[in-house]
PDB file of C-alpha atoms in Angstrom:
ATOM      1  CA  UNK A   1       0.046   0.269  -0.231  1.00  0.00           C
ATOM      2  CA  UNK A   2       0.898   3.725  -0.685  1.00  0.00           C
ATOM      3  CA  UNK A   3       0.225   6.297   1.006  1.00  0.00           C
ATOM      4  CA  UNK A   4       0.921  10.288   0.319  1.00  0.00           C
ATOM      5  CA  UNK A   5       0.233  13.109   2.515  1.00  0.00           C
ATOM      6  CA  UNK A   6       0.147  15.787   1.799  1.00  0.00           C
ATOM      7  CA  UNK A   7       1.213  18.524   4.240  1.00  0.00           C
ATOM      8  CA  UNK A   8       1.649  22.404   4.421  1.00  0.00           C
ATOM      9  CA  UNK A   9       3.532  24.921   6.169  1.00  0.00           C
ATOM     10  CA  UNK A  10       1.834  27.120   8.545  1.00  0.00           C
ATOM     11  CA  UNK A  11       2.104  30.363  10.717  1.00  0.00           C
ATOM     12  CA  UNK A  12       2.454  29.144  13.965  1.00  0.00           C
ATOM     13  CA  UNK A  13      -1.064  28.944  16.140  1.00  0.00           C
ATOM     14  CA  UNK A  14       0.498  32.138  18.493  1.00  0.00           C
ATOM     15  CA  UNK A  15       2.413  33.863  15.482  1.00  0.00           C
ATOM     16  CA  UNK A  16       1.184  37.834  15.984  1.00  0.00           C
ATOM     17  CA  UNK A  17       0.709  38.720  11.861  1.00  0.00           C
ATOM     18  CA  UNK A  18       2.340  41.012   9.842  1.00  0.00           C
ATOM     19  CA  UNK A  19       1.804  42.030   5.749  1.00  0.00           C
ATOM     20  CA  UNK A  20       4.297  43.745   3.444  1.00  0.00           C
ATOM     21  CA  UNK A  21       4.065  44.977   0.601  1.00  0.00           C
ATOM     22  CA  UNK A  22       1.389  46.934   0.458  1.00  0.00           C
ATOM     23  CA  UNK A  23      -0.331  44.570   2.659  1.00  0.00           C
ATOM     24  CA  UNK A  24      -0.369  41.986   0.340  1.00  0.00           C
ATOM     25  CA  UNK A  25       2.524  39.109   1.288  1.00  0.00           C
ATOM     26  CA  UNK A  26       2.307  38.636   4.667  1.00  0.00           C
ATOM     27  CA  UNK A  27       6.107  39.375   6.730  1.00  0.00           C
ATOM     28  CA  UNK A  28       7.662  36.425   7.622  1.00  0.00           C
ATOM     29  CA  UNK A  29      10.420  37.974   9.649  1.00  0.00           C
ATOM     30  CA  UNK A  30      10.436  36.180  13.620  1.00  0.00           C
ATOM     31  CA  UNK A  31       7.066  33.780  11.686  1.00  0.00           C
ATOM     32  CA  UNK A  32       7.857  29.829  13.251  1.00  0.00           C
ATOM     33  CA  UNK A  33       6.025  27.787  10.830  1.00  0.00           C
ATOM     34  CA  UNK A  34       4.949  24.607  11.642  1.00  0.00           C
ATOM     35  CA  UNK A  35       2.980  21.507  10.188  1.00  0.00           C
ATOM     36  CA  UNK A  36      -1.238  22.211   9.475  1.00  0.00           C
ATOM     37  CA  UNK A  37      -2.421  21.317  12.629  1.00  0.00           C
ATOM     38  CA  UNK A  38      -5.008  18.687  10.048  1.00  0.00           C
ATOM     39  CA  UNK A  39      -2.323  17.623   8.256  1.00  0.00           C
ATOM     40  CA  UNK A  40      -0.639  16.230  11.144  1.00  0.00           C
ATOM     41  CA  UNK A  41      -3.679  14.470  12.725  1.00  0.00           C
ATOM     42  CA  UNK A  42      -3.168  12.783   8.800  1.00  0.00           C
ATOM     43  CA  UNK A  43       0.450  12.119   9.493  1.00  0.00           C
ATOM     44  CA  UNK A  44      -0.222  10.179  12.471  1.00  0.00           C
ATOM     45  CA  UNK A  45      -3.362   8.305  10.847  1.00  0.00           C
ATOM     46  CA  UNK A  46      -0.687   7.040   8.221  1.00  0.00           C
ATOM     47  CA  UNK A  47       1.914   6.141  10.466  1.00  0.00           C
ATOM     48  CA  UNK A  48      -0.448   4.045  12.635  1.00  0.00           C
ATOM     49  CA  UNK A  49      -1.598   1.860   8.723  1.00  0.00           C
ATOM     50  CA  UNK A  50       1.803   1.998   8.264  1.00  0.00           C
ATOM     51  CA  UNK A  51       2.573   0.106  11.122  1.00  0.00           C
ATOM     52  CA  UNK A  52      -0.683  -2.528  10.786  1.00  0.00           C
ATOM     53  CA  UNK A  53      -0.392  -2.423   6.949  1.00  0.00           C
ATOM     54  CA  UNK A  54       3.463  -2.334   6.689  1.00  0.00           C
ATOM     55  CA  UNK A  55       2.648   0.487   3.458  1.00  0.00           C
ATOM     56  CA  UNK A  56       5.222   3.370   2.717  1.00  0.00           C
ATOM     57  CA  UNK A  57       4.684   6.911   3.204  1.00  0.00           C
ATOM     58  CA  UNK A  58       5.335  10.062   1.183  1.00  0.00           C
ATOM     59  CA  UNK A  59       5.557  13.669   2.444  1.00  0.00           C
ATOM     60  CA  UNK A  60       3.805  16.037  -0.122  1.00  0.00           C
ATOM     61  CA  UNK A  61       4.405  20.024   0.251  1.00  0.00           C
ATOM     62  CA  UNK A  62       4.092  22.632  -2.034  1.00  0.00           C
ATOM     63  CA  UNK A  63       5.754  25.247  -0.507  1.00  0.00           C
ATOM     64  CA  UNK A  64       9.209  26.911  -1.282  1.00  0.00           C
ATOM     65  CA  UNK A  65      12.534  26.282   0.380  1.00  0.00           C
ATOM     66  CA  UNK A  66      11.926  27.930   4.047  1.00  0.00           C
ATOM     67  CA  UNK A  67       9.115  25.147   4.009  1.00  0.00           C
ATOM     68  CA  UNK A  68      11.754  21.726   4.122  1.00  0.00           C
ATOM     69  CA  UNK A  69      11.924  22.363   8.604  1.00  0.00           C
ATOM     70  CA  UNK A  70       8.667  20.893   8.233  1.00  0.00           C
ATOM     71  CA  UNK A  71       9.078  18.538   5.970  1.00  0.00           C
ATOM     72  CA  UNK A  72      12.099  16.782   7.746  1.00  0.00           C
ATOM     73  CA  UNK A  73       9.914  16.875  10.737  1.00  0.00           C
ATOM     74  CA  UNK A  74       7.003  14.331   9.134  1.00  0.00           C
ATOM     75  CA  UNK A  75       9.899  12.507   8.207  1.00  0.00           C
ATOM     76  CA  UNK A  76      10.849  12.219  11.325  1.00  0.00           C
ATOM     77  CA  UNK A  77       7.272  11.247  12.609  1.00  0.00           C
ATOM     78  CA  UNK A  78       7.566   8.163  10.584  1.00  0.00           C
ATOM     79  CA  UNK A  79       7.123   9.325   6.489  1.00  0.00           C
ATOM     80  CA  UNK A  80       9.754   7.173   4.284  1.00  0.00           C
ATOM     81  CA  UNK A  81      10.315  10.255   1.737  1.00  0.00           C
ATOM     82  CA  UNK A  82       9.339  13.749   0.333  1.00  0.00           C
ATOM     83  CA  UNK A  83       8.434  15.199  -2.661  1.00  0.00           C
ATOM     84  CA  UNK A  84       8.844  19.301  -2.297  1.00  0.00           C
ATOM     85  CA  UNK A  85       7.059  21.538  -5.389  1.00  0.00           C
ATOM     86  CA  UNK A  86       8.632  23.866  -5.453  1.00  0.00           C
ATOM     87  CA  UNK A  87       6.703  26.645  -5.905  1.00  0.00           C
ATOM     88  CA  UNK A  88       4.752  28.941  -3.651  1.00  0.00           C
ATOM     89  CA  UNK A  89       1.425  27.668  -2.778  1.00  0.00           C
ATOM     90  CA  UNK A  90      -0.846  30.700  -3.675  1.00  0.00           C
ATOM     91  CA  UNK A  91      -3.625  29.040  -4.427  1.00  0.00           C
ATOM     92  CA  UNK A  92      -6.518  26.106  -3.539  1.00  0.00           C
ATOM     93  CA  UNK A  93      -6.714  24.993  -7.463  1.00  0.00           C
ATOM     94  CA  UNK A  94      -2.656  25.894  -8.183  1.00  0.00           C
ATOM     95  CA  UNK A  95      -2.088  23.499  -5.444  1.00  0.00           C
ATOM     96  CA  UNK A  96      -4.171  20.960  -5.891  1.00  0.00           C
ATOM     97  CA  UNK A  97      -2.885  20.543 -10.062  1.00  0.00           C
ATOM     98  CA  UNK A  98       0.313  20.144  -8.637  1.00  0.00           C
ATOM     99  CA  UNK A  99      -0.591  17.244  -6.337  1.00  0.00           C
ATOM    100  CA  UNK A 100      -2.114  15.935  -8.984  1.00  0.00           C
ATOM    101  CA  UNK A 101       0.740  15.522 -10.923  1.00  0.00           C
ATOM    102  CA  UNK A 102       2.471  14.003  -8.397  1.00  0.00           C
ATOM    103  CA  UNK A 103      -0.075  11.301  -7.591  1.00  0.00           C
ATOM    104  CA  UNK A 104      -0.527  10.188 -11.381  1.00  0.00           C
ATOM    105  CA  UNK A 105       2.988   9.197 -11.903  1.00  0.00           C
ATOM    106  CA  UNK A 106       2.578   6.910  -8.794  1.00  0.00           C
ATOM    107  CA  UNK A 107      -0.508   4.695  -7.977  1.00  0.00           C
ATOM    108  CA  UNK A 108      -1.476   5.874  -4.524  1.00  0.00           C
ATOM    109  CA  UNK A 109      -4.461   4.174  -2.720  1.00  0.00           C
ATOM    110  CA  UNK A 110      -4.483   7.054   0.070  1.00  0.00           C
ATOM    111  CA  UNK A 111      -4.763  10.530  -0.334  1.00  0.00           C
ATOM    112  CA  UNK A 112      -4.468  11.995   2.849  1.00  0.00           C
ATOM    113  CA  UNK A 113      -4.161  15.521   3.959  1.00  0.00           C
ATOM    114  CA  UNK A 114      -6.110  18.322   6.372  1.00  0.00           C
ATOM    115  CA  UNK A 115      -9.693  19.012   5.978  1.00  0.00           C
ATOM    116  CA  UNK A 116      -8.145  23.082   5.694  1.00  0.00           C
ATOM    117  CA  UNK A 117      -4.803  24.099   6.412  1.00  0.00           C
ATOM    118  CA  UNK A 118      -5.245  26.748   8.995  1.00  0.00           C
ATOM    119  CA  UNK A 119      -3.464  30.046   7.131  1.00  0.00           C
ATOM    120  CA  UNK A 120      -6.631  30.393   4.438  1.00  0.00           C
ATOM    121  CA  UNK A 121      -9.092  27.682   6.140  1.00  0.00           C
ATOM    122  CA  UNK A 122     -10.375  27.027   2.296  1.00  0.00           C
ATOM    123  CA  UNK A 123     -10.990  23.381   2.813  1.00  0.00           C
ATOM    124  CA  UNK A 124     -11.237  22.881  -1.525  1.00  0.00           C
ATOM    125  CA  UNK A 125      -7.762  20.899  -2.170  1.00  0.00           C
ATOM    126  CA  UNK A 126      -9.344  17.926  -1.905  1.00  0.00           C
ATOM    127  CA  UNK A 127     -12.676  18.361  -3.528  1.00  0.00           C
ATOM    128  CA  UNK A 128     -10.313  19.441  -6.529  1.00  0.00           C
ATOM    129  CA  UNK A 129      -7.408  17.049  -6.562  1.00  0.00           C
ATOM    130  CA  UNK A 130     -10.139  14.458  -6.232  1.00  0.00           C
ATOM    131  CA  UNK A 131     -11.762  15.420  -9.318  1.00  0.00           C
ATOM    132  CA  UNK A 132      -8.852  16.072 -11.305  1.00  0.00           C
ATOM    133  CA  UNK A 133      -7.959  12.389 -10.535  1.00  0.00           C
ATOM    134  CA  UNK A 134     -11.220  11.059 -10.919  1.00  0.00           C
ATOM    135  CA  UNK A 135     -11.952   9.457  -7.468  1.00  0.00           C
ATOM    136  CA  UNK A 136     -13.789   9.943  -4.750  1.00  0.00           C
ATOM    137  CA  UNK A 137     -13.159  12.758  -1.921  1.00  0.00           C
ATOM    138  CA  UNK A 138     -14.248  12.802   1.266  1.00  0.00           C
ATOM    139  CA  UNK A 139     -13.982  15.170   3.921  1.00  0.00           C
ATOM    140  CA  UNK A 140     -14.198  15.911   6.854  1.00  0.00           C
ATOM    141  CA  UNK A 141     -13.236  12.728   7.837  1.00  0.00           C
ATOM    142  CA  UNK A 142     -12.530  11.664  11.640  1.00  0.00           C
ATOM    143  CA  UNK A 143     -12.384   7.574  11.531  1.00  0.00           C
ATOM    144  CA  UNK A 144     -10.479   5.520   9.033  1.00  0.00           C
ATOM    145  CA  UNK A 145      -9.649   1.839   8.544  1.00  0.00           C
ATOM    146  CA  UNK A 146      -9.235  -0.578   6.238  1.00  0.00           C
ATOM    147  CA  UNK A 147     -10.320  -3.576   5.381  1.00  0.00           C
ATOM    148  CA  UNK A 148      -8.876  -4.976   2.144  1.00  0.00           C
ATOM    149  CA  UNK A 149      -9.344  -2.667  -0.343  1.00  0.00           C
ATOM    150  CA  UNK A 150     -12.187  -0.978   1.204  1.00  0.00           C
ATOM    151  CA  UNK A 151     -12.434   2.231   3.449  1.00  0.00           C
ATOM    152  CA  UNK A 152     -14.404   2.487   6.195  1.00  0.00           C
ATOM    153  CA  UNK A 153     -15.162   6.149   7.518  1.00  0.00           C
ATOM    154  CA  UNK A 154     -16.719   7.984   9.957  1.00  0.00           C
ATOM    155  CA  UNK A 155     -16.874  11.766   8.848  1.00  0.00           C
ATOM    156  CA  UNK A 156     -18.653  14.687  10.911  1.00  0.00           C
ATOM    157  CA  UNK A 157     -22.043  15.971   9.208  1.00  0.00           C
ATOM    158  CA  UNK A 158     -24.431  18.825  10.168  1.00  0.00           C
ATOM    159  CA  UNK A 159     -25.587  17.810  13.129  1.00  0.00           C
ATOM    160  CA  UNK A 160     -24.076  14.499  13.413  1.00  0.00           C
ATOM    161  CA  UNK A 161     -21.950  11.855  12.130  1.00  0.00           C
ATOM    162  CA  UNK A 162     -22.399   9.306   8.827  1.00  0.00           C
ATOM    163  CA  UNK A 163     -20.398   5.998   8.322  1.00  0.00           C
ATOM    164  CA  UNK A 164     -19.459   4.963   5.214  1.00  0.00           C
ATOM    165  CA  UNK A 165     -17.805   2.800   3.175  1.00  0.00           C
ATOM    166  CA  UNK A 166     -15.535   3.277  -0.189  1.00  0.00           C
ATOM    167  CA  UNK A 167     -13.404   0.894  -2.373  1.00  0.00           C
ATOM    168  CA  UNK A 168      -9.416   2.617  -2.839  1.00  0.00           C
ATOM    169  CA  UNK A 169      -7.721   4.865  -3.929  1.00  0.00           C
ATOM    170  CA  UNK A 170      -9.380   7.490  -2.085  1.00  0.00           C
ATOM    171  CA  UNK A 171      -8.878  11.358  -1.430  1.00  0.00           C
ATOM    172  CA  UNK A 172      -9.672  11.951   2.246  1.00  0.00           C
ATOM    173  CA  UNK A 173      -9.761  15.324   4.011  1.00  0.00           C
ATOM    174  CA  UNK A 174      -8.899  14.467   7.773  1.00  0.00           C
ATOM    175  CA  UNK A 175      -9.805  15.969  11.355  1.00  0.00           C
ATOM    176  CA  UNK A 176      -9.494  15.093  15.330  1.00  0.00           C
ATOM    177  CA  UNK A 177      -9.893  12.604  16.524  1.00  0.00           C
ATOM    178  CA  UNK A 178      -8.458  10.739  13.526  1.00  0.00           C
ATOM    179  CA  UNK A 179      -5.406   9.988  15.404  1.00  0.00           C
ATOM    180  CA  UNK A 180      -3.542  11.382  18.350  1.00  0.00           C
ATOM    181  CA  UNK A 181      -0.671  13.885  16.481  1.00  0.00           C
ATOM    182  CA  UNK A 182       2.770  12.223  16.982  1.00  0.00           C
ATOM    183  CA  UNK A 183       6.260  13.663  18.576  1.00  0.00           C
ATOM    184  CA  UNK A 184       9.551  12.627  16.855  1.00  0.00           C
ATOM    185  CA  UNK A 185      11.605  11.181  18.958  1.00  0.00           C
ATOM    186  CA  UNK A 186      15.813  11.118  18.917  1.00  0.00           C
ATOM    187  CA  UNK A 187      15.988   8.287  16.541  1.00  0.00           C
ATOM    188  CA  UNK A 188      13.215   9.586  14.248  1.00  0.00           C
ATOM    189  CA  UNK A 189      15.133  12.519  14.177  1.00  0.00           C
ATOM    190  CA  UNK A 190      18.851  11.659  12.925  1.00  0.00           C
ATOM    191  CA  UNK A 191      16.654   8.881  10.456  1.00  0.00           C
ATOM    192  CA  UNK A 192      14.919  11.927   9.252  1.00  0.00           C
ATOM    193  CA  UNK A 193      18.227  13.110   7.921  1.00  0.00           C
ATOM    194  CA  UNK A 194      19.141  10.822   5.291  1.00  0.00           C
ATOM    195  CA  UNK A 195      15.385  10.588   4.307  1.00  0.00           C
ATOM    196  CA  UNK A 196      15.053  10.892   0.701  1.00  0.00           C
ATOM    197  CA  UNK A 197      13.429  14.504  -0.155  1.00  0.00           C
ATOM    198  CA  UNK A 198      13.126  15.375  -4.483  1.00  0.00           C
ATOM    199  CA  UNK A 199      12.391  18.828  -4.630  1.00  0.00           C
ATOM    200  CA  UNK A 200      10.171  18.719  -8.206  1.00  0.00           C
ATOM    201  CA  UNK A 201       9.843  21.844 -10.425  1.00  0.00           C
ATOM    202  CA  UNK A 202       5.599  23.210 -10.092  1.00  0.00           C
ATOM    203  CA  UNK A 203       3.484  21.884 -13.770  1.00  0.00           C
ATOM    204  CA  UNK A 204       0.536  23.135 -15.247  1.00  0.00           C
ATOM    205  CA  UNK A 205      -1.047  26.690 -15.039  1.00  0.00           C
ATOM    206  CA  UNK A 206      -0.026  29.875 -13.988  1.00  0.00           C
ATOM    207  CA  UNK A 207      -1.789  30.955 -10.875  1.00  0.00           C
ATOM    208  CA  UNK A 208      -5.799  31.907 -11.001  1.00  0.00           C
ATOM    209  CA  UNK A 209      -5.837  34.446  -8.066  1.00  0.00           C
ATOM    210  CA  UNK A 210      -4.009  37.179  -6.992  1.00  0.00           C
ATOM    211  CA  UNK A 211      -4.087  38.929  -3.498  1.00  0.00           C
ATOM    212  CA  UNK A 212      -5.680  42.589  -3.710  1.00  0.00           C
ATOM    213  CA  UNK A 213      -4.574  42.773   0.462  1.00  0.00           C
ATOM    214  CA  UNK A 214      -5.332  41.588   3.603  1.00  0.00           C
ATOM    215  CA  UNK A 215      -6.122  42.975   6.273  1.00  0.00           C
ATOM    216  CA  UNK A 216      -6.099  42.669  10.714  1.00  0.00           C
ATOM    217  CA  UNK A 217      -9.478  42.078  12.142  1.00  0.00           C
ATOM    218  CA  UNK A 218     -10.890  45.487  13.904  1.00  0.00           C
ATOM    219  CA  UNK A 219      -9.653  45.396  16.901  1.00  0.00           C
ATOM    220  CA  UNK A 220     -11.783  44.293  20.307  1.00  0.00           C
ATOM    221  CA  UNK A 221     -14.743  47.243  20.993  1.00  0.00           C
ATOM    222  CA  UNK A 222     -15.466  47.843  24.749  1.00  0.00           C
ATOM    223  CA  UNK A 223     -17.898  44.821  26.291  1.00  0.00           C
ATOM    224  CA  UNK A 224     -20.998  46.783  28.026  1.00  0.00           C
ATOM    225  CA  UNK A 225     -22.199  44.699  31.339  1.00  0.00           C
ATOM    226  CA  UNK A 226     -26.213  44.738  31.236  1.00  0.00           C
ATOM    227  CA  UNK A 227     -27.663  43.480  34.508  1.00  0.00           C
ATOM    228  CA  UNK A 228     -29.797  39.992  34.476  1.00  0.00           C
ATOM    229  CA  UNK A 229     -32.850  42.175  35.377  1.00  0.00           C
ATOM    230  CA  UNK A 230     -32.411  45.149  32.316  1.00  0.00           C
ATOM    231  CA  UNK A 231     -33.384  42.369  29.288  1.00  0.00           C
ATOM    232  CA  UNK A 232     -35.459  44.887  27.101  1.00  0.00           C
ATOM    233  CA  UNK A 233     -31.994  46.895  27.172  1.00  0.00           C
ATOM    234  CA  UNK A 234     -30.017  44.126  26.083  1.00  0.00           C
ATOM    235  CA  UNK A 235     -32.580  43.374  23.248  1.00  0.00           C
ATOM    236  CA  UNK A 236     -31.944  47.258  22.054  1.00  0.00           C
ATOM    237  CA  UNK A 237     -28.700  47.835  22.082  1.00  0.00           C
ATOM    238  CA  UNK A 238     -28.521  44.177  20.386  1.00  0.00           C
ATOM    239  CA  UNK A 239     -30.810  45.753  17.638  1.00  0.00           C
ATOM    240  CA  UNK A 240     -29.433  49.206  17.308  1.00  0.00           C
ATOM    241  CA  UNK A 241     -25.734  48.888  18.427  1.00  0.00           C
ATOM    242  CA  UNK A 242     -24.107  44.892  17.929  1.00  0.00           C
ATOM    243  CA  UNK A 243     -27.253  45.240  14.545  1.00  0.00           C
ATOM    244  CA  UNK A 244     -27.538  41.351  14.863  1.00  0.00           C
ATOM    245  CA  UNK A 245     -31.007  41.035  15.691  1.00  0.00           C
TER     246      UNK A 245
END
């Protein structure tokens, strides 16, 4: 079995965000980058499947050279080799196109990734990859088990969960509690240094979108405390100031 795990390199969740180039680019100065948390779940489940089935795991990242520490960490956790597409991940279609191009060269049984990245939170890539490869795409997957060439999946739906089965190959967008995050041990860190990391140039179309500008959220306003016995005042303020009713 061959598993492809697609990972993103994103700013740490505690990062103080700032922009540069007239608010069109993230200012990376002093920013710590991590593996996308949802991608971490996908990788953790892939490692568990590897331990059970003897599968091989390839990690794929669309990113520039500064994403390689994130890739090496994935190798330390348990991936066997890695591929980096040497390009800035400009939009979901471009990233999906790169993943599909790599996947078409190797018959992967499973393509796992996070349900979404935590920088743009688009949640689009898995669906586009599935369409490009003409295979099913399912998200957000909370549980994954394999029975031969059949995947038994539980995914989150509005108001509950859905259990289903699907034949491999599949593209899956993962989330908790599919697996517990794994921390690389010293042996894993040492062996990751010698595992293959192949860099390839991007393929396909040019980027289809351009960022006009980014802006930070508005600062939090002052809090008004309304006594519990003044419901009419609360309702009036929700209507006239908050404008949510």
